[in-house]
XYZ file of C-alpha atoms in Angstrom:
489
model
C 112.761 114.539 35.685
C 109.264 116.068 35.637
C 108.906 119.472 34.336
C 112.534 119.426 33.051
C 111.701 121.531 30.089
C 110.914 124.479 32.328
C 113.551 124.100 35.142
C 115.582 126.896 33.864
C 112.687 129.420 33.971
C 110.007 130.875 36.431
C 106.333 131.182 35.870
C 105.240 134.720 35.701
C 102.265 136.344 33.894
C 101.199 133.164 32.167
C 104.690 132.530 30.726
C 107.800 130.641 31.471
C 110.290 133.519 31.598
C 113.996 133.583 32.052
C 115.092 134.665 35.501
C 116.958 137.859 36.260
C 119.666 136.045 38.060
C 121.845 133.057 37.316
C 121.759 131.793 40.867
C 120.459 128.244 41.323
C 118.810 126.187 44.091
C 120.017 122.547 44.000
C 117.495 119.842 44.759
C 119.277 117.114 46.734
C 117.997 113.500 46.839
C 117.439 112.567 50.659
C 118.256 108.884 49.604
C 121.539 109.333 47.524
C 122.587 112.705 48.962
C 123.308 113.689 45.332
C 121.863 116.583 43.232
C 118.859 115.534 41.075
C 117.891 118.980 39.680
C 118.322 122.616 40.136
C 115.923 125.682 39.714
C 116.485 129.370 39.540
C 116.825 131.222 42.698
C 114.549 134.178 42.213
C 116.166 137.667 42.786
C 114.496 140.876 43.991
C 113.985 141.779 40.341
C 112.190 138.470 39.728
C 109.967 139.099 42.783
C 109.135 142.588 41.458
C 108.234 141.005 38.142
C 106.010 138.401 39.853
C 104.236 140.933 42.019
C 103.746 143.363 39.034
C 102.162 140.525 36.994
C 99.894 139.446 39.800
C 99.037 143.082 40.466
C 98.222 143.827 36.844
C 96.047 140.619 36.647
C 94.059 141.701 39.681
C 93.710 145.491 38.877
C 93.281 145.159 35.108
C 92.678 141.686 34.276
C 89.496 139.562 34.063
C 90.127 137.137 36.962
C 88.457 138.951 39.876
C 85.450 139.977 37.534
C 84.706 136.596 36.270
C 81.604 134.790 37.435
C 82.262 132.318 40.249
C 81.208 129.647 37.967
C 83.992 130.519 35.558
C 86.672 130.443 38.222
C 85.259 127.178 39.409
C 85.561 125.755 35.963
C 89.291 126.655 35.830
C 89.851 124.969 39.245
C 87.802 121.916 38.083
C 89.978 121.649 35.012
C 93.040 121.769 37.249
C 91.669 118.912 39.378
C 91.126 116.750 36.358
C 94.717 117.393 34.999
C 95.952 116.618 38.543
C 94.114 113.265 38.543
C 95.573 112.474 35.107
C 99.163 113.228 36.119
C 98.883 111.553 39.555
C 101.599 109.146 39.173
C 104.081 111.725 37.853
C 103.333 113.932 40.796
C 103.718 111.165 43.260
C 107.079 110.054 41.758
C 108.325 113.720 41.903
C 107.363 114.391 45.557
C 109.033 111.183 46.508
C 112.248 112.074 44.550
C 112.528 115.591 45.861
C 111.680 115.175 49.626
C 111.602 111.410 50.380
C 108.034 110.763 51.035
C 107.464 106.925 50.832
C 105.950 106.221 47.419
C 102.909 104.541 48.831
C 102.326 107.604 51.024
C 102.716 109.861 48.037
C 100.207 107.800 46.034
C 97.711 107.596 48.883
C 98.170 111.007 50.623
C 100.406 113.567 48.816
C 98.407 113.257 45.507
C 94.858 112.291 46.450
C 94.448 114.793 49.369
C 94.984 117.912 47.168
C 92.252 116.412 44.801
C 89.911 116.001 47.751
C 90.757 119.500 48.925
C 89.738 120.853 45.476
C 86.615 118.917 45.480
C 85.622 120.325 48.784
C 86.422 123.860 47.666
C 84.339 123.476 44.592
C 81.470 122.200 46.736
C 81.825 125.005 49.293
C 82.394 128.019 47.163
C 78.773 128.322 45.775
C 77.434 127.981 49.349
C 79.112 131.139 50.603
C 77.283 134.407 50.852
C 79.232 136.415 48.320
C 76.327 139.137 48.277
C 73.965 139.173 51.167
C 71.099 141.516 51.773
C 70.611 142.338 55.566
C 67.506 144.251 56.737
C 66.661 145.400 60.279
C 64.854 148.274 62.040
C 68.337 150.070 62.313
C 69.025 150.043 58.588
C 69.477 148.056 55.311
C 72.661 146.909 53.829
C 74.269 144.840 51.002
C 77.162 142.885 52.460
C 79.733 141.881 49.928
C 82.642 139.507 50.070
C 85.264 140.785 47.614
C 88.663 139.339 46.742
C 91.432 140.758 48.961
C 93.953 141.214 46.098
C 97.451 139.767 45.503
C 98.182 136.814 47.808
C 101.528 135.373 48.487
C 101.541 131.747 49.513
C 104.728 130.448 51.198
C 104.590 126.695 51.597
C 106.857 124.183 53.241
C 108.605 121.002 51.845
C 106.883 118.188 53.808
C 103.396 118.156 52.052
C 104.123 120.627 49.230
C 100.979 120.376 47.156
C 98.606 119.594 50.021
C 99.571 122.835 51.754
C 99.625 124.738 48.413
C 96.096 123.757 47.420
C 94.800 124.475 50.890
C 95.812 128.134 50.158
C 95.652 128.815 46.545
C 92.329 126.990 45.913
C 90.151 129.360 48.096
C 92.263 132.332 47.090
C 91.687 131.763 43.371
C 88.079 130.950 43.718
C 87.586 134.178 45.694
C 89.069 136.130 42.787
C 92.489 136.813 44.232
C 95.672 136.444 42.140
C 98.415 134.462 43.677
C 102.259 134.219 43.913
C 103.413 130.795 45.051
C 106.908 130.526 46.808
C 107.716 126.816 47.288
C 110.318 125.468 49.730
C 113.821 125.128 48.314
C 113.898 121.406 49.270
C 110.741 120.646 47.159
C 110.417 123.017 44.155
C 109.857 120.327 41.501
C 106.254 119.539 42.430
C 105.546 123.320 42.271
C 106.885 123.332 38.796
C 104.461 120.591 37.868
C 101.653 122.511 39.410
C 102.553 125.620 37.344
C 102.505 123.458 34.180
C 99.031 121.996 35.174
C 97.670 125.530 35.965
C 98.899 126.796 32.560
C 97.267 123.736 30.866
C 94.010 124.466 32.716
C 93.741 127.877 31.096
C 93.909 130.207 34.140
C 94.231 133.836 32.881
C 97.865 135.295 32.698
C 99.050 136.572 36.004
C 96.249 134.824 38.051
C 98.927 132.334 39.278
C 102.619 132.976 39.367
C 105.449 130.863 40.879
C 109.095 131.322 41.602
C 111.630 129.735 44.145
C 113.743 132.041 46.323
C 116.116 132.046 49.214
C 115.169 133.455 52.686
C 115.882 137.140 52.042
C 114.076 137.273 48.783
C 111.161 135.296 50.211
C 110.784 137.921 53.073
C 111.112 140.669 50.438
C 108.234 139.059 48.571
C 106.030 138.711 51.629
C 106.465 142.397 52.603
C 106.419 143.681 49.090
C 104.251 146.955 48.758
C 102.260 145.407 45.931
C 101.049 142.367 48.131
C 97.683 142.492 49.918
C 97.728 139.135 51.773
C 100.224 136.519 53.080
C 99.546 132.914 53.896
C 102.485 131.039 55.423
C 103.007 127.447 56.580
C 106.288 126.653 58.312
C 108.257 126.997 61.565
C 106.961 129.104 64.403
C 110.134 131.227 64.380
C 109.877 132.071 60.696
C 106.165 132.724 61.166
C 106.943 135.124 64.027
C 109.438 137.114 61.744
C 106.812 137.415 58.963
C 104.200 138.346 61.359
C 106.156 141.136 62.758
C 106.803 142.547 59.266
C 103.275 142.120 58.198
C 102.203 143.873 61.494
C 104.295 146.833 60.724
C 102.449 147.139 57.364
C 98.996 146.220 58.843
C 99.062 143.476 56.287
C 96.936 140.267 57.139
C 98.738 137.103 57.487
C 97.555 133.556 58.030
C 100.001 131.370 59.904
C 99.937 127.672 60.230
C 102.947 126.731 62.332
C 104.459 124.097 64.577
C 102.875 121.469 66.703
C 103.524 119.081 69.502
C 100.248 117.307 69.603
C 99.107 114.819 72.273
C 97.325 111.522 71.815
C 95.542 110.932 75.133
C 94.478 107.328 75.785
C 91.786 107.242 78.406
C 91.674 104.276 80.751
C 88.733 102.601 78.884
C 90.443 102.927 75.453
C 91.268 99.873 73.313
C 94.995 100.356 73.609
C 95.596 98.061 70.523
C 93.420 100.037 68.300
C 94.682 103.299 69.536
C 98.360 102.368 68.889
C 97.564 101.093 65.413
C 95.794 104.470 64.674
C 99.131 106.081 65.422
C 100.766 104.393 62.369
C 99.222 107.257 60.404
C 98.490 109.608 63.329
C 102.179 109.741 64.482
C 104.309 108.283 61.749
C 102.947 109.254 58.350
C 105.402 111.004 56.032
C 108.224 109.550 58.236
C 107.055 111.744 61.137
C 107.383 114.957 59.066
C 104.028 116.469 59.520
C 103.254 119.289 61.955
C 99.898 117.839 63.181
C 101.226 114.427 64.212
C 100.650 113.102 67.624
C 104.141 112.905 69.083
C 103.187 112.993 72.881
C 101.540 109.746 73.850
C 99.776 110.321 77.045
C 98.722 107.081 78.874
C 97.608 105.985 82.404
C 100.275 104.300 84.382
C 98.120 101.270 84.295
C 98.246 101.225 80.463
C 101.901 102.077 80.070
C 103.335 98.621 79.842
C 100.823 97.487 77.262
C 101.119 100.725 75.315
C 104.923 100.477 75.160
C 104.925 96.835 74.044
C 102.420 97.740 71.248
C 104.357 100.826 70.242
C 107.563 98.821 69.971
C 105.640 96.312 67.825
C 104.200 98.983 65.701
C 107.638 100.473 64.937
C 108.963 96.995 64.060
C 106.227 96.460 61.620
C 107.178 99.712 59.694
C 110.026 99.112 57.293
C 112.623 101.917 56.989
C 114.274 102.379 53.649
C 114.243 103.442 50.019
C 111.171 105.536 49.596
C 110.562 104.142 46.017
C 110.090 100.610 47.605
C 106.321 100.160 48.010
C 107.015 98.295 51.292
C 108.653 101.246 52.903
C 106.681 103.055 55.551
C 109.514 105.220 57.042
C 111.594 107.113 54.470
C 114.549 109.520 54.995
C 114.472 112.908 56.546
C 114.321 115.591 53.973
C 117.810 116.879 54.426
C 121.071 116.451 56.322
C 120.186 119.322 58.822
C 116.802 117.688 59.492
C 118.402 114.262 60.058
C 120.905 115.841 62.460
C 118.150 117.809 64.177
C 116.157 114.641 64.844
C 119.188 112.577 66.071
C 120.235 115.497 68.253
C 116.657 115.472 69.941
C 116.986 111.719 70.514
C 120.369 112.259 72.287
C 118.833 114.993 74.344
C 115.893 112.885 75.438
C 118.192 110.054 76.613
C 120.584 112.584 78.385
C 117.535 114.003 80.159
C 116.513 110.549 81.577
C 114.076 109.120 79.072
C 114.166 105.406 78.645
C 114.787 104.004 75.250
C 112.169 101.445 74.093
C 113.332 101.127 70.518
C 115.288 103.114 67.905
C 118.025 105.464 69.141
C 120.288 108.108 67.639
C 122.237 105.872 65.159
C 121.566 105.074 61.589
C 119.004 102.234 60.798
C 121.005 98.991 59.998
C 122.106 98.697 56.459
C 121.339 102.394 55.570
C 124.762 103.992 55.405
C 123.758 106.502 52.978
C 120.833 108.816 52.725
C 119.342 110.943 55.593
C 117.706 108.154 57.581
C 116.990 108.135 61.292
C 115.877 105.207 63.478
C 112.231 105.511 64.458
C 112.337 106.023 68.240
C 110.066 105.443 71.311
C 111.038 107.162 74.545
C 109.468 106.281 77.778
C 109.557 107.848 81.153
C 109.448 111.253 79.680
C 108.620 114.232 81.977
C 105.928 116.551 80.745
C 108.325 119.493 80.777
C 111.284 117.691 79.148
C 112.810 119.198 76.013
C 111.575 116.207 73.827
C 108.064 116.676 75.229
C 107.968 120.359 74.543
C 109.896 121.134 71.236
C 108.813 120.066 67.815
C 111.235 117.317 66.654
C 109.655 116.728 63.126
C 110.767 113.231 62.776
C 109.639 109.635 63.833
C 110.175 110.156 67.536
C 107.472 109.604 70.127
C 107.560 110.584 73.844
C 105.402 108.519 76.209
C 104.057 110.413 79.298
C 102.021 108.734 81.988
C 99.218 110.163 84.154
C 97.227 109.232 87.234
C 93.863 111.001 86.715
C 91.985 112.357 83.728
C 92.587 115.889 84.876
C 96.258 115.269 84.860
C 96.060 113.856 81.300
C 94.323 116.977 80.147
C 96.774 119.202 81.942
C 99.745 117.269 80.228
C 97.970 117.687 76.869
C 97.570 121.440 77.422
C 101.243 121.817 78.781
C 102.591 123.122 75.523
C 103.275 126.323 73.720
C 101.547 124.663 70.721
C 97.911 123.840 70.031
C 97.610 122.533 66.515
C 96.098 119.002 66.836
C 95.413 116.201 69.254
C 93.517 112.924 69.782
C 91.504 111.333 72.514
C 91.028 107.502 72.509
C 88.104 106.034 74.625
C 85.315 103.477 74.324
C 82.882 106.276 75.187
C 82.668 108.629 72.387
C 80.541 111.158 74.246
C 83.077 111.206 77.016
C 85.783 111.581 74.455
C 84.195 114.719 73.032
C 83.867 116.184 76.488
C 87.584 115.594 77.145
C 88.347 117.035 73.630
C 86.515 120.269 74.483
C 88.931 120.749 77.335
C 92.071 120.288 75.203
C 93.379 123.672 73.879
C 93.966 122.864 70.328
C 92.655 123.850 66.921
C 91.662 120.355 66.118
C 91.121 117.233 68.448
C 90.191 113.923 66.859
C 88.242 111.448 68.892
C 89.440 107.833 68.152
C 91.483 109.034 65.176
C 88.437 110.322 63.303
C 89.498 113.151 60.928
C 87.206 116.046 60.450
C 87.524 116.276 56.677
C 87.997 119.399 54.459
C 84.510 120.795 54.984
C 85.769 121.791 58.534
C 88.259 124.446 59.453
C 91.642 123.534 60.762
C 94.410 125.650 62.253
C 96.284 126.317 65.450
C 96.027 128.131 68.702
C 98.814 129.522 70.826
C 102.169 129.203 68.922
C 100.653 126.978 66.381
C 99.338 129.829 64.294
C 96.734 132.433 63.377
C 93.682 131.837 61.231
C 92.004 128.847 59.657
C 92.189 126.823 56.454
C 89.618 124.572 54.881
C 85.857 124.598 55.202
C 83.799 127.781 54.579
C 86.173 129.456 57.063
C 89.102 128.730 54.702
C 87.810 131.436 52.273
C 87.621 134.108 54.910
C 91.397 135.061 54.702
C 91.031 135.869 51.062
C 88.092 138.118 51.087
C 87.322 141.659 52.323
C 83.846 142.287 53.696
C 82.327 145.446 52.469
C 78.907 146.955 53.087
C 76.673 149.255 51.076
C 73.939 151.080 52.928
C 70.743 150.967 50.994
C 67.550 153.138 50.951
C 64.747 150.966 52.340
C 62.705 151.016 49.238
C 65.657 149.740 47.097
C 66.508 147.075 49.815
C 62.924 145.981 49.793
C 63.075 145.554 46.077
C 65.959 143.155 46.373
C 64.392 141.089 49.056
């Protein structure tokens, strides 16, 4: 298993150190339901040690005081190592959380690399020191690193989410403590190995796994300056309350229940094919996936026929098989959760087009579910309102465009969405009316030079783009005598 030489230790202060506690977190294969590894479960003493190392590296170490070009060189070396170890990373993520190997090779590994490339491109464009002069005064506006950052990441896209946070934080001059999900710690161990090899100064990056109580202790630790969390809305609310009491800034990227709106002029075939990635990637375990399919009553029959054919074309099975497009759910709990929602949808009157609550044929072991299409779903139904986090789509019909927009906005969430149409300008106009952090027209992604994030219960703050650096800097201003300001102009 990757990183096996360090799985008895945690990464603190630039060293692999023995944990304070003998408690372990088992990593269970979602395919065999058997343990494949275990890692230390960090104790409060381990959290204290990680915070002390990050605090010391920020307050006394070189990292915040290096030139931006020097910090960029470290991240560029990490990117190169990441590329060199790409297959090892892909195999590890597939083993620990069940991502189909083809998706791991084409998404779980290349996307963090693309993120680092974007971050390295954007960092020099930011106004780290900016002179502002006006008739009311003269000032030097500085963007300074916020301090010690805690990054708490989920299991579904472990290194994608991690690099979205730690790349900007490190480039800004912050020091970081990464707390990976207990389901997917092995890829975090690989990342720590790569960061060590890249030559980041001791304490600039630290990593430990921990259970929920110790994770909350870490986030609310007095030595921490900033928290960035991706996960469930409920967990995010808990951390936000604690950070609010401390007046500690927190970035939250939370749940979603995104809608794909097919306008009546849309190419239904092309739109449904776009949902292969837009709704089903990573076996439906991505928060930004479009899981409410909003179609006109005139289009419903064709859309359902094409959705059924789409699902039939996506093999379910062993994630190490390159042909597999739908792998297992990450855990028994997640499998039961998804199956429970399918049952709920049917009990509430939805019509089953394909799939259902049982296991896929021939898969009697592993945490597999049947990819499911539900039709006749009411906009307020449980399966249309709650995040399922699995390969389950609800098809909802509309009569008018205004009704379609109202359906898309009828959600506590606002993370992502799509509009499909033959008229791009019209699609943009509709997208502007959808209350979501990101809306894609005809499946076009915005890329990593643009900010992403949620509105409503989908989160607070933005990641990626120039805006992705904002959570990790403090803006300070120095008032200047006019003569001195003129000399800087």
